[in-house]
XYZ file of C-alpha atoms in Angstrom:
208
model
C 153.800 -54.439 -114.125
C 155.916 -56.603 -116.485
C 158.519 -53.840 -117.137
C 158.875 -53.349 -113.382
C 159.425 -57.066 -112.856
C 162.126 -56.946 -115.570
C 163.857 -53.972 -113.917
C 163.792 -55.658 -110.532
C 164.800 -59.073 -111.873
C 167.730 -57.927 -114.006
C 168.961 -55.653 -111.215
C 168.942 -58.633 -108.869
C 170.758 -60.746 -111.474
C 173.434 -58.070 -111.823
C 173.960 -57.995 -108.086
C 174.152 -61.769 -107.800
C 176.264 -62.485 -110.908
C 178.415 -59.381 -111.264
C 178.152 -57.676 -107.908
C 181.857 -58.157 -107.187
C 182.663 -55.984 -110.235
C 180.803 -53.041 -108.696
C 181.984 -50.848 -105.887
C 179.773 -50.139 -102.873
C 178.162 -47.143 -104.569
C 177.250 -49.190 -107.654
C 175.703 -51.930 -105.544
C 173.762 -49.306 -103.592
C 172.423 -47.811 -106.830
C 171.146 -51.204 -107.954
C 169.510 -51.808 -104.588
C 167.784 -48.441 -104.902
C 166.588 -49.332 -108.396
C 165.144 -52.583 -107.047
C 163.477 -50.803 -104.144
C 161.911 -48.190 -106.435
C 160.602 -50.855 -108.830
C 159.086 -52.817 -105.952
C 157.428 -49.700 -104.509
C 155.978 -48.833 -107.912
C 154.660 -52.384 -108.248
C 152.969 -52.101 -104.860
C 151.486 -48.746 -105.855
C 150.057 -50.223 -109.072
C 148.535 -53.108 -107.125
C 146.931 -50.699 -104.646
C 145.563 -48.477 -107.415
C 144.086 -51.505 -109.149
C 142.401 -52.546 -105.923
C 141.041 -49.006 -105.437
C 139.586 -49.146 -108.950
C 138.097 -52.608 -108.459
C 136.322 -51.803 -105.208
C 134.687 -48.842 -106.908
C 133.194 -51.019 -109.661
C 132.612 -54.371 -107.978
C 129.052 -55.540 -107.427
C 128.009 -55.671 -103.784
C 126.842 -59.023 -102.436
C 125.181 -58.572 -99.053
C 125.561 -61.317 -96.492
C 125.794 -61.537 -92.737
C 129.507 -61.181 -92.079
C 131.250 -62.337 -88.901
C 133.481 -59.318 -88.374
C 135.117 -60.820 -85.296
C 136.135 -63.916 -87.225
C 137.607 -61.813 -90.033
C 139.608 -59.711 -87.560
C 140.902 -62.768 -85.704
C 142.027 -64.356 -88.966
C 143.881 -61.240 -90.075
C 145.635 -60.839 -86.731
C 146.513 -64.529 -86.660
C 148.147 -64.218 -90.087
C 150.056 -61.085 -89.040
C 151.357 -62.920 -85.988
C 152.504 -65.878 -88.087
C 154.371 -63.664 -90.552
C 156.005 -61.529 -87.836
C 156.644 -64.023 -85.048
C 159.416 -62.010 -83.380
C 156.925 -59.371 -82.284
C 154.829 -59.669 -79.135
C 151.597 -57.775 -79.735
C 148.637 -57.898 -77.369
C 145.552 -58.241 -79.538
C 141.935 -58.060 -78.426
C 138.916 -58.886 -80.581
C 135.400 -58.514 -79.218
C 133.558 -61.761 -79.941
C 130.315 -62.038 -81.848
C 130.448 -58.827 -83.880
C 128.553 -59.144 -87.159
C 127.510 -56.849 -89.992
C 125.503 -56.967 -93.189
C 127.678 -56.295 -96.209
C 129.974 -57.693 -98.853
C 132.312 -60.127 -97.098
C 135.219 -59.673 -99.509
C 135.091 -55.885 -99.367
C 134.732 -55.818 -95.588
C 137.740 -58.143 -95.403
C 139.715 -55.500 -97.334
C 138.564 -52.844 -94.843
C 139.671 -54.820 -91.790
C 142.888 -55.974 -93.442
C 143.934 -52.400 -94.189
C 143.033 -51.090 -90.748
C 144.599 -53.958 -88.796
C 147.735 -54.052 -90.946
C 148.133 -50.323 -90.361
C 147.740 -50.834 -86.613
C 150.340 -53.594 -86.754
C 152.717 -51.414 -88.769
C 152.375 -48.255 -86.690
C 152.939 -50.099 -83.419
C 156.237 -51.429 -84.785
C 158.289 -49.048 -82.633
C 156.099 -49.342 -79.523
C 157.527 -51.129 -76.485
C 154.298 -52.903 -75.487
C 152.051 -52.785 -78.560
C 148.323 -53.366 -78.286
C 145.688 -53.644 -81.010
C 141.956 -53.877 -80.413
C 138.956 -54.481 -82.645
C 135.573 -53.783 -81.118
C 132.226 -52.054 -81.439
C 130.110 -49.576 -79.528
C 126.589 -48.248 -79.946
C 126.064 -44.594 -80.733
C 122.648 -43.095 -81.420
C 121.259 -46.525 -82.209
C 124.003 -47.371 -84.686
C 126.888 -49.826 -84.591
C 130.272 -48.112 -84.608
C 133.158 -50.512 -85.259
C 136.687 -49.500 -84.353
C 140.335 -50.520 -84.613
C 142.482 -49.025 -81.848
C 146.242 -49.171 -81.314
C 148.835 -47.538 -79.073
C 151.353 -46.864 -81.817
C 152.815 -43.816 -83.528
C 149.516 -41.955 -83.882
C 149.390 -38.711 -85.875
C 148.665 -35.018 -85.547
C 144.916 -34.429 -85.771
C 145.563 -31.169 -87.624
C 146.298 -33.309 -90.680
C 143.463 -35.814 -90.233
C 141.695 -34.447 -93.321
C 144.449 -35.888 -95.511
C 144.151 -39.440 -94.198
C 141.624 -40.783 -96.653
C 142.893 -39.098 -99.820
C 145.014 -41.101 -102.299
C 148.792 -40.644 -102.042
C 148.547 -38.748 -98.736
C 150.744 -40.084 -95.948
C 151.356 -38.604 -92.504
C 154.551 -40.568 -91.802
C 157.911 -40.835 -93.477
C 159.986 -43.702 -94.787
C 160.232 -45.293 -91.327
C 156.758 -46.678 -92.018
C 156.377 -48.077 -95.564
C 153.216 -47.557 -97.584
C 151.721 -46.164 -100.770
C 149.054 -43.857 -99.371
C 146.247 -45.767 -101.104
C 144.992 -48.120 -98.383
C 142.832 -45.710 -96.395
C 141.393 -44.222 -99.583
C 140.310 -47.741 -100.525
C 138.807 -48.271 -97.069
C 136.799 -45.067 -97.271
C 135.476 -45.958 -100.709
C 134.281 -49.366 -99.486
C 132.667 -47.887 -96.387
C 130.864 -45.288 -98.475
C 129.599 -48.000 -100.807
C 128.120 -49.635 -97.717
C 126.335 -46.419 -96.783
C 128.630 -45.687 -93.860
C 131.369 -43.300 -92.860
C 134.853 -43.528 -91.391
C 136.850 -41.186 -89.178
C 139.824 -41.296 -86.836
C 141.076 -39.938 -83.530
C 144.747 -39.890 -82.582
C 147.595 -38.107 -80.875
C 151.270 -38.222 -81.739
C 153.031 -41.080 -79.965
C 149.827 -42.158 -78.201
C 148.179 -44.292 -80.867
C 145.151 -43.985 -83.106
C 141.597 -45.249 -83.317
C 139.723 -45.643 -86.586
C 135.933 -45.759 -86.381
C 133.524 -46.775 -89.113
C 129.824 -47.367 -89.567
C 127.852 -49.236 -92.183
C 124.329 -48.560 -93.396
C 121.573 -48.679 -90.792
C 120.562 -52.285 -91.498
C 124.168 -53.398 -90.917
């Protein structure tokens, strides 16, 4: 990542110190260079996280999933105060698993919900759970951009994205989520429709 930081840093220095010597096109080129370096840095970080969650030892504990979700949503609200998002978290939801890895799962899913409701007039995000065939099924639901279910098979593969540049991302987050869920003996799937939002469901192993 050091070469990327150098590219970004020197490009910024050029803009700040010598920007007046460049025409609009030259300044735009430097901004594009900075943007590309930052996106590559984010991609490297996400790939490193994907690699780490595959090798990390699992430490099972009782995890307060509701508390994790509330903390993530609280932080999203603080960092994006201009948005009014109705959030609902079912209280008292717990699971048995690795707290740090399950935090990554909920962070990815809730951040995605936050991102993909960015163009929704009255955004809502919900974290909850239901029982199916004697098993806990956790879910994150939003009323955002959604996606075409014909392409749902691509969701959890690295570098696959169903949206364009209007929604930033590297295409690694959901692959990381699936890997963590599988390590916990569970599965993950989604239901959605274009412009009507999406719901991501996941299970953990039976004792969770």
